[in-house]
Amino acid sequence: FMKWIKYVEDLNKANPDKKTTLMSVLAKQYDSESLAKMMESAKDVPQWAKLVLQLETEQKWMAKGTPNDYFKQLKLDKVGKDVLRSTQLKTWLNYVKEYNAANPKYQATLIGTLAANYGEVKLVKMLDEAMKVKDTASAAKKLQSELFQRWIQLNWTPEYIFAKVLRLDQDGNKLFRNPLVTTWGKYLIAFNRDNYGKETTIWRMLAATGIDPDDLRPVADKAPEQFFAMMGLTDKGHNLLISPEFAKWIHYLDDFYDELRNSRKTMMTTLRNHYDDKSLVNMITSASKTSKTKEIAKSVEFELFKTWHDVSYKTTDEIFTILNLDRAGSSLFTGPWLDTWIRYMIMFDEGYFRDHMPKMLLKYYDENDLSQMIKTAKSNPNTEKLASEIEDVLNLYKK
């Protein structure tokens, strides 16, 4: 019997594509009752215990079939967009863990099984919908990353995904209204990151699929706004700049306007359509505290200051009131507003800042009250530096 087991193992190694199991052969020779008695008796023999465990596991697999078979048995192939919320999914995942542990060369994955049962396009749409639901957003984002890696491993280029999988080449000048183009754009970024030297851009890819970029110029100005909304960035609040989706959106802008130089608009045009200036300052402050998003925070602040100065023509006095610094009272040093206002002045004229900043503060605040606020702020590690700088400028102004 042991020689036969060794023979089956060697046969499986030599023919991995036609792998068989011990239980599948035994089941053809003995009925279920006889097999059960044989395994029960063998459990008491130490040298057979491991083999019995293997046979029991194989017996369970035979009842349930492959992970894909079991997926269908649980009717997970019929659930659709709610599959990630299905209680049966956990049962299936536990089965897959056992299956993969015993079959290291034949790993089943959730993303591969979903794709096999739903198809690529429906799966993309399902994941997009799941990312909008709080309970499934995290799992859906992880699965989308795994889907992109699957496409990369299959050597599916952005051009192939665009034309053959998502069929976006059929949308014409309505391309940027299709939510699928957002997912495709994310894949483009993932593909470029993993294929150094083979990177492509939106416009080169469009040309390769037979689309004339000139046909899209009339609608290109609306694309950043549409991408912004489709990527769920309109309601991120103070977490906007630290969202991975925001970094991808900026990548879109760079890619877009590299080709459409005459149509260039700053990111601020879209941001200010959805958030007021105080909200943007709050976002910048939050992002500047994280090493991964510190550079993004600097970039957004620079664009905001440029917009105030070059587009909105806001004076430093107007920004002072926009940030409600004229009525901050004892909370003057609380929050990012005062520091932001000072940086705005320094960016365009440091000399003006040293002369004008004291005038503005003394216009709205009593000198004694201001001195007391500075003293209090200096005792706080978070505001000590700012308070000391303002105190120095005020002392120079009084001389």
Short mmCIF file of C-alpha atoms in Angstrom, two decimals:
data_model
loop_
_atom_site.label_atom_id
_atom_site.label_comp_id
_atom_site.label_asym_id
_atom_site.label_seq_id
_atom_site.Cartn_x
_atom_site.Cartn_y
_atom_site.Cartn_z
CA PHE A 1 0.00 0.00 0.00
CA MET A 2 2.83 2.40 0.86
CA LYS A 3 4.49 1.62 -2.48
CA TRP A 4 1.26 2.53 -4.23
CA ILE A 5 1.08 5.83 -2.33
CA LYS A 6 4.67 6.58 -3.35
CA TYR A 7 3.76 5.75 -6.95
CA VAL A 8 0.82 8.22 -6.92
CA GLU A 9 2.99 10.97 -5.43
CA ASP A 10 5.69 10.44 -8.09
CA LEU A 11 3.04 10.39 -10.82
CA ASN A 12 1.62 13.71 -9.62
CA LYS A 13 5.08 15.28 -9.62
CA ALA A 14 5.70 14.11 -13.17
CA ASN A 15 2.24 15.19 -14.37
CA PRO A 16 1.24 18.29 -12.39
CA ASP A 17 -1.50 19.18 -14.90
CA LYS A 18 -3.17 15.77 -14.40
CA LYS A 19 -2.84 15.58 -10.66
CA THR A 20 -4.91 12.90 -8.93
CA THR A 21 -5.64 12.21 -5.27
CA LEU A 22 -5.40 9.05 -3.19
CA MET A 23 -9.05 9.39 -2.20
CA SER A 24 -10.29 9.68 -5.79
CA VAL A 25 -8.70 6.30 -6.58
CA LEU A 26 -9.83 4.61 -3.35
CA ALA A 27 -13.39 5.91 -3.84
CA LYS A 28 -13.59 3.96 -7.10
CA GLN A 29 -12.61 0.72 -5.33
CA TYR A 30 -14.55 0.97 -2.06
CA ASP A 31 -17.95 2.30 -1.07
CA SER A 32 -18.29 5.18 1.41
CA GLU A 33 -19.07 2.93 4.38
CA SER A 34 -16.04 0.72 3.81
CA LEU A 35 -13.76 3.74 3.42
CA ALA A 36 -15.09 5.27 6.63
CA LYS A 37 -14.40 2.05 8.59
CA MET A 38 -10.90 1.75 7.13
CA MET A 39 -9.98 5.32 8.08
CA GLU A 40 -11.51 5.03 11.54
CA SER A 41 -9.43 1.91 12.25
CA ALA A 42 -6.24 3.49 10.87
CA LYS A 43 -6.57 6.54 13.15
CA ASP A 44 -5.44 4.43 16.10
CA VAL A 45 -2.18 3.52 14.35
CA PRO A 46 0.37 6.37 14.86
CA GLN A 47 2.17 5.91 11.53
CA TRP A 48 -1.16 6.11 9.65
CA ALA A 49 -2.63 9.16 11.43
CA LYS A 50 -1.13 11.71 9.02
CA LEU A 51 -2.31 9.73 6.00
CA VAL A 52 -5.84 9.47 7.42
CA LEU A 53 -5.93 13.24 7.91
CA GLN A 54 -4.86 13.71 4.28
CA LEU A 55 -7.53 11.30 3.08
CA GLU A 56 -10.24 13.04 5.13
CA THR A 57 -9.22 16.39 3.65
CA GLU A 58 -9.26 14.97 0.12
CA GLN A 59 -12.67 13.45 0.82
CA LYS A 60 -13.97 16.87 1.81
CA TRP A 61 -12.53 18.40 -1.38
CA MET A 62 -14.17 15.69 -3.47
CA ALA A 63 -17.54 16.57 -1.92
CA LYS A 64 -17.07 20.26 -2.54
CA GLY A 65 -14.91 20.09 -5.65
CA THR A 66 -12.44 22.78 -6.64
CA PRO A 67 -12.69 26.25 -5.07
CA ASN A 68 -14.54 27.35 -8.19
CA ASP A 69 -16.97 24.42 -7.88
CA TYR A 70 -17.60 25.23 -4.23
CA PHE A 71 -18.05 28.92 -5.13
CA LYS A 72 -20.93 27.86 -7.38
CA GLN A 73 -22.32 25.41 -4.80
CA LEU A 74 -22.63 28.32 -2.37
CA LYS A 75 -24.33 30.30 -5.16
CA LEU A 76 -21.75 33.08 -4.81
CA ASP A 77 -21.71 33.34 -8.58
CA LYS A 78 -25.30 34.64 -8.41
CA VAL A 79 -24.91 37.29 -5.68
CA GLY A 80 -23.48 40.01 -7.92
CA LYS A 81 -22.47 43.36 -6.43
CA ASP A 82 -23.25 42.18 -2.88
CA VAL A 83 -20.85 39.25 -2.99
CA LEU A 84 -18.41 40.90 -0.56
CA ARG A 85 -21.21 41.21 2.01
CA SER A 86 -22.35 37.62 1.67
CA THR A 87 -22.02 35.45 4.78
CA GLN A 88 -21.24 32.52 2.48
CA LEU A 89 -18.08 34.23 1.26
CA LYS A 90 -16.33 33.65 4.60
CA THR A 91 -17.20 29.95 4.38
CA TRP A 92 -15.68 29.81 0.92
CA LEU A 93 -12.54 31.70 1.97
CA ASN A 94 -11.94 29.27 4.86
CA TYR A 95 -12.21 26.37 2.41
CA VAL A 96 -9.75 28.04 0.04
CA LYS A 97 -7.21 28.39 2.87
CA GLU A 98 -7.29 24.64 3.43
CA TYR A 99 -7.19 23.93 -0.29
CA ASN A 100 -4.23 26.24 -0.93
CA ALA A 101 -2.29 24.92 2.07
CA ALA A 102 -2.50 21.41 0.66
CA ASN A 103 -1.96 22.50 -2.95
CA PRO A 104 0.82 25.10 -2.89
CA LYS A 105 1.31 24.81 -6.66
CA TYR A 106 -2.39 25.37 -7.40
CA GLN A 107 -3.30 28.49 -5.48
CA ALA A 108 -6.91 29.65 -5.78
CA THR A 109 -7.60 33.36 -5.28
CA LEU A 110 -10.75 35.33 -4.66
CA ILE A 111 -9.99 37.79 -7.45
CA GLY A 112 -9.34 34.99 -9.95
CA THR A 113 -12.53 33.19 -8.96
CA LEU A 114 -14.58 36.40 -9.16
CA ALA A 115 -13.18 37.15 -12.61
CA ALA A 116 -13.91 33.60 -13.79
CA ASN A 117 -17.52 33.80 -12.64
CA TYR A 118 -18.45 37.39 -13.39
CA GLY A 119 -16.12 38.47 -16.18
CA GLU A 120 -13.71 41.41 -16.09
CA VAL A 121 -16.15 44.24 -16.92
CA LYS A 122 -18.85 43.19 -14.46
CA LEU A 123 -16.19 42.64 -11.80
CA VAL A 124 -14.79 46.15 -12.33
CA LYS A 125 -18.29 47.60 -11.91
CA MET A 126 -18.96 45.45 -8.83
CA LEU A 127 -15.76 46.63 -7.15
CA ASP A 128 -16.51 50.26 -8.03
CA GLU A 129 -19.92 49.92 -6.36
CA ALA A 130 -18.47 48.11 -3.34
CA MET A 131 -15.95 50.92 -2.81
CA LYS A 132 -18.86 53.31 -2.27
CA VAL A 133 -20.18 51.24 0.65
CA LYS A 134 -18.48 51.72 4.02
CA ASP A 135 -18.65 48.02 5.01
CA THR A 136 -17.00 46.80 1.82
CA ALA A 137 -14.84 49.77 0.72
CA SER A 138 -11.59 48.48 2.22
CA ALA A 139 -11.97 44.94 0.83
CA ALA A 140 -12.99 46.28 -2.58
CA LYS A 141 -9.93 48.55 -2.82
CA LYS A 142 -7.66 45.63 -1.94
CA LEU A 143 -9.35 43.45 -4.56
CA GLN A 144 -9.03 46.17 -7.18
CA SER A 145 -5.26 46.27 -6.56
CA GLU A 146 -5.17 42.47 -6.89
CA LEU A 147 -7.17 42.73 -10.11
CA PHE A 148 -4.62 45.16 -11.54
CA GLN A 149 -1.79 42.81 -10.57
CA ARG A 150 -3.66 39.97 -12.26
CA TRP A 151 -3.91 41.99 -15.47
CA ILE A 152 -0.21 42.84 -15.29
CA GLN A 153 0.70 39.16 -14.80
CA LEU A 154 -1.46 38.29 -17.81
CA ASN A 155 0.54 40.88 -19.81
CA TRP A 156 -2.60 42.89 -20.48
CA THR A 157 -1.41 46.35 -21.49
CA PRO A 158 -3.42 49.53 -20.84
CA GLU A 159 -4.26 49.54 -24.56
CA TYR A 160 -5.66 46.01 -24.32
CA ILE A 161 -7.72 46.81 -21.22
CA PHE A 162 -9.00 50.00 -22.84
CA ALA A 163 -10.13 48.47 -26.14
CA LYS A 164 -10.63 44.73 -25.60
CA VAL A 165 -11.74 44.45 -21.98
CA LEU A 166 -13.56 47.67 -21.08
CA ARG A 167 -14.45 48.58 -24.69
CA LEU A 168 -13.79 52.26 -24.03
CA ASP A 169 -12.73 52.82 -27.62
CA GLN A 170 -16.42 52.82 -28.53
CA ASP A 171 -17.31 55.86 -26.40
CA GLY A 172 -15.97 58.57 -28.73
CA ASN A 173 -16.16 62.07 -27.26
CA LYS A 174 -18.24 60.71 -24.36
CA LEU A 175 -15.20 58.84 -23.10
CA PHE A 176 -14.64 60.96 -20.00
CA ARG A 177 -18.24 60.51 -18.87
CA ASN A 178 -17.85 56.76 -18.53
CA PRO A 179 -17.02 55.71 -14.92
CA LEU A 180 -14.96 52.81 -16.30
CA VAL A 181 -12.38 55.28 -17.62
CA THR A 182 -11.51 56.13 -14.01
CA THR A 183 -10.72 52.51 -13.23
CA TRP A 184 -8.73 52.27 -16.44
CA GLY A 185 -6.76 55.37 -15.43
CA LYS A 186 -5.90 53.75 -12.09
CA TYR A 187 -4.66 50.70 -13.97
CA LEU A 188 -2.55 52.91 -16.22
CA ILE A 189 -0.80 54.26 -13.11
CA ALA A 190 -0.32 50.74 -11.67
CA PHE A 191 1.02 49.48 -15.01
CA ASN A 192 3.51 52.35 -15.34
CA ARG A 193 4.71 51.79 -11.78
CA ASP A 194 5.44 48.11 -12.46
CA ASN A 195 6.80 48.51 -16.00
CA TYR A 196 9.73 50.90 -15.82
CA GLY A 197 10.83 51.84 -19.32
CA LYS A 198 7.51 50.78 -20.85
CA GLU A 199 5.41 53.60 -19.40
CA THR A 200 2.66 55.10 -21.48
CA THR A 201 0.33 58.09 -21.18
CA ILE A 202 -3.37 58.62 -21.72
CA TRP A 203 -2.76 60.41 -25.00
CA ARG A 204 -0.23 57.98 -26.45
CA MET A 205 -2.55 55.15 -25.53
CA LEU A 206 -5.55 56.84 -27.16
CA ALA A 207 -3.55 57.33 -30.36
CA ALA A 208 -2.52 53.65 -30.28
CA THR A 209 -6.18 52.59 -30.10
CA GLY A 210 -7.14 54.78 -33.06
CA ILE A 211 -8.65 57.72 -31.17
CA ASP A 212 -7.63 61.19 -32.35
CA PRO A 213 -6.84 63.36 -29.29
CA ASP A 214 -8.10 66.38 -31.24
CA ASP A 215 -11.59 64.87 -31.15
CA LEU A 216 -11.48 64.99 -27.36
CA ARG A 217 -10.18 68.54 -26.96
CA PRO A 218 -13.67 70.10 -26.79
CA VAL A 219 -14.53 67.98 -23.73
CA ALA A 220 -11.05 67.74 -22.17
CA ASP A 221 -11.53 70.79 -19.94
CA LYS A 222 -14.37 69.00 -18.15
CA ALA A 223 -12.43 65.78 -17.67
CA PRO A 224 -10.55 66.72 -14.46
CA GLU A 225 -13.83 67.71 -12.79
CA GLN A 226 -15.49 64.49 -13.96
CA PHE A 227 -12.57 62.37 -12.76
CA PHE A 228 -12.65 64.20 -9.42
CA ALA A 229 -16.30 63.28 -8.91
CA MET A 230 -16.02 59.70 -10.24
CA MET A 231 -13.12 58.99 -7.88
CA GLY A 232 -15.26 59.99 -4.90
CA LEU A 233 -13.17 63.03 -3.98
CA THR A 234 -16.05 65.47 -3.60
CA ASP A 235 -16.86 64.43 -0.03
CA LYS A 236 -13.48 63.51 1.47
CA GLY A 237 -13.46 66.59 3.71
CA HIS A 238 -10.22 67.28 5.58
CA ASN A 239 -8.92 63.84 4.51
CA LEU A 240 -8.86 64.81 0.83
CA LEU A 241 -5.13 65.41 0.42
CA ILE A 242 -4.12 62.27 2.31
CA SER A 243 -6.39 60.10 0.15
CA PRO A 244 -4.48 57.83 -2.30
CA GLU A 245 -7.15 58.70 -4.86
CA PHE A 246 -6.15 62.38 -4.71
CA ALA A 247 -2.56 61.54 -5.67
CA LYS A 248 -3.90 59.54 -8.62
CA TRP A 249 -6.11 62.45 -9.64
CA ILE A 250 -3.09 64.80 -9.68
CA HIS A 251 -1.34 62.23 -11.88
CA TYR A 252 -4.27 62.49 -14.28
CA LEU A 253 -3.89 66.27 -14.40
CA ASP A 254 -0.19 66.06 -15.17
CA ASP A 255 -0.86 63.51 -17.89
CA PHE A 256 -3.73 65.48 -19.38
CA TYR A 257 -2.09 68.84 -19.56
CA ASP A 258 1.22 67.53 -20.80
CA GLU A 259 -0.63 67.11 -24.11
CA LEU A 260 -3.20 69.91 -23.83
CA ARG A 261 -0.86 72.72 -22.84
CA ASN A 262 -3.14 75.46 -24.17
CA SER A 263 -6.02 74.19 -22.05
CA ARG A 264 -4.13 74.03 -18.78
CA LYS A 265 -6.10 74.67 -15.62
CA THR A 266 -4.72 74.30 -12.14
CA MET A 267 -5.99 71.73 -9.69
CA MET A 268 -7.34 74.63 -7.68
CA THR A 269 -10.12 75.27 -10.20
CA THR A 270 -11.68 71.92 -9.37
CA LEU A 271 -10.87 71.98 -5.65
CA ARG A 272 -12.53 75.36 -5.12
CA ASN A 273 -15.66 74.13 -6.88
CA HIS A 274 -16.13 71.73 -3.98
CA TYR A 275 -14.36 73.21 -0.95
CA ASP A 276 -14.06 76.72 0.48
CA ASP A 277 -10.69 78.26 1.26
CA LYS A 278 -10.82 77.56 5.00
CA SER A 279 -11.53 73.89 4.31
CA LEU A 280 -8.58 73.75 1.91
CA VAL A 281 -6.29 75.27 4.54
CA ASN A 282 -7.44 72.60 7.00
CA MET A 283 -6.70 69.87 4.46
CA ILE A 284 -3.24 71.29 3.76
CA THR A 285 -2.48 71.33 7.47
CA SER A 286 -3.58 67.70 7.91
CA ALA A 287 -1.55 66.53 4.91
CA SER A 288 1.58 68.43 5.97
CA LYS A 289 1.77 66.34 9.16
CA THR A 290 2.25 63.10 7.21
CA SER A 291 5.57 62.37 5.50
CA LYS A 292 3.88 60.65 2.54
CA THR A 293 1.69 63.66 1.75
CA LYS A 294 3.88 66.55 2.90
CA GLU A 295 4.97 67.37 -0.67
CA ILE A 296 1.38 67.24 -1.90
CA ALA A 297 0.43 69.66 0.88
CA LYS A 298 3.16 72.09 -0.21
CA SER A 299 2.05 71.85 -3.82
CA VAL A 300 -1.62 72.47 -3.02
CA GLU A 301 -0.76 75.38 -0.73
CA PHE A 302 1.40 76.94 -3.45
CA GLU A 303 -1.48 76.61 -5.94
CA LEU A 304 -3.91 78.10 -3.42
CA PHE A 305 -1.64 81.08 -2.75
CA LYS A 306 -1.15 81.60 -6.49
CA THR A 307 -4.90 81.53 -6.99
CA TRP A 308 -5.46 84.07 -4.23
CA HIS A 309 -2.79 86.35 -5.67
CA ASP A 310 -2.98 85.90 -9.46
CA VAL A 311 -6.57 84.80 -10.11
CA SER A 312 -8.76 86.11 -7.30
CA TYR A 313 -6.51 89.14 -6.68
CA LYS A 314 -7.00 88.84 -2.94
CA THR A 315 -5.02 91.24 -0.79
CA THR A 316 -3.47 90.06 2.44
CA ASP A 317 -6.12 92.09 4.29
CA GLU A 318 -8.89 90.19 2.49
CA ILE A 319 -7.29 86.83 3.24
CA PHE A 320 -7.04 87.90 6.89
CA THR A 321 -10.84 88.27 7.03
CA ILE A 322 -11.55 85.22 4.81
CA LEU A 323 -9.70 83.14 7.39
CA ASN A 324 -11.73 84.88 10.14
CA LEU A 325 -8.59 86.15 11.83
CA ASP A 326 -10.28 89.51 12.44
CA ARG A 327 -12.66 87.85 14.92
CA ALA A 328 -10.59 84.95 16.24
CA GLY A 329 -10.26 86.62 19.64
CA SER A 330 -8.33 84.57 22.17
CA SER A 331 -8.22 81.71 19.62
CA LEU A 332 -5.90 83.67 17.33
CA PHE A 333 -3.07 81.15 17.72
CA THR A 334 -5.40 78.14 17.62
CA GLY A 335 -5.62 76.38 14.28
CA PRO A 336 -3.61 76.91 11.10
CA TRP A 337 -5.13 80.25 10.03
CA LEU A 338 -2.59 82.75 11.37
CA ASP A 339 0.41 80.74 10.23
CA THR A 340 -1.15 80.33 6.76
CA TRP A 341 -1.84 84.05 6.45
CA ILE A 342 1.77 84.86 7.38
CA ARG A 343 3.16 82.35 4.88
CA TYR A 344 1.00 83.91 2.18
CA MET A 345 2.48 87.36 2.86
CA ILE A 346 6.05 86.06 3.01
CA MET A 347 5.65 84.17 -0.28
CA PHE A 348 5.18 87.39 -2.23
CA ASP A 349 6.98 90.04 -0.18
CA GLU A 350 8.81 89.31 3.06
CA GLY A 351 9.57 92.99 3.62
CA TYR A 352 5.89 93.85 3.32
CA PHE A 353 5.12 91.14 5.85
CA ARG A 354 7.39 92.65 8.49
CA ASP A 355 5.74 96.03 8.11
CA HIS A 356 2.14 95.05 7.45
CA MET A 357 1.62 92.10 9.80
CA PRO A 358 1.93 94.22 12.99
CA LYS A 359 -0.45 96.84 11.55
CA MET A 360 -3.12 94.24 10.81
CA LEU A 361 -2.87 92.57 14.20
CA LEU A 362 -2.96 95.88 16.07
CA LYS A 363 -5.90 97.01 13.94
CA TYR A 364 -8.07 94.23 15.33
CA TYR A 365 -6.47 93.46 18.70
CA ASP A 366 -5.60 95.53 21.73
CA GLU A 367 -1.83 95.63 22.27
CA ASN A 368 -2.05 94.32 25.84
CA ASP A 369 -4.44 91.53 24.85
CA LEU A 370 -2.15 90.60 21.98
CA SER A 371 0.87 90.47 24.30
CA GLN A 372 -1.01 88.17 26.65
CA MET A 373 -2.03 85.86 23.77
CA ILE A 374 1.59 85.72 22.58
CA LYS A 375 2.74 84.87 26.10
CA THR A 376 0.19 82.05 26.33
CA ALA A 377 1.08 80.75 22.86
CA LYS A 378 4.80 80.70 23.73
CA SER A 379 4.06 78.29 26.58
CA ASN A 380 2.55 75.80 24.11
CA PRO A 381 5.11 73.70 22.16
CA ASN A 382 2.79 73.67 19.13
CA THR A 383 2.63 77.47 18.86
CA GLU A 384 5.83 78.54 20.60
CA LYS A 385 7.82 79.16 17.40
CA LEU A 386 5.07 81.15 15.67
CA ALA A 387 4.40 83.25 18.77
CA SER A 388 8.10 84.06 19.19
CA GLU A 389 8.42 85.13 15.54
CA ILE A 390 5.39 87.42 15.82
CA GLU A 391 6.72 88.86 19.08
CA ASP A 392 10.05 89.69 17.42
CA VAL A 393 8.34 91.41 14.47
CA LEU A 394 6.07 93.39 16.81
CA ASN A 395 9.04 94.54 18.91
CA LEU A 396 10.87 95.74 15.78
CA TYR A 397 7.75 97.54 14.58
CA LYS A 398 7.39 99.45 17.86
CA LYS A 399 10.97 100.75 17.81
#
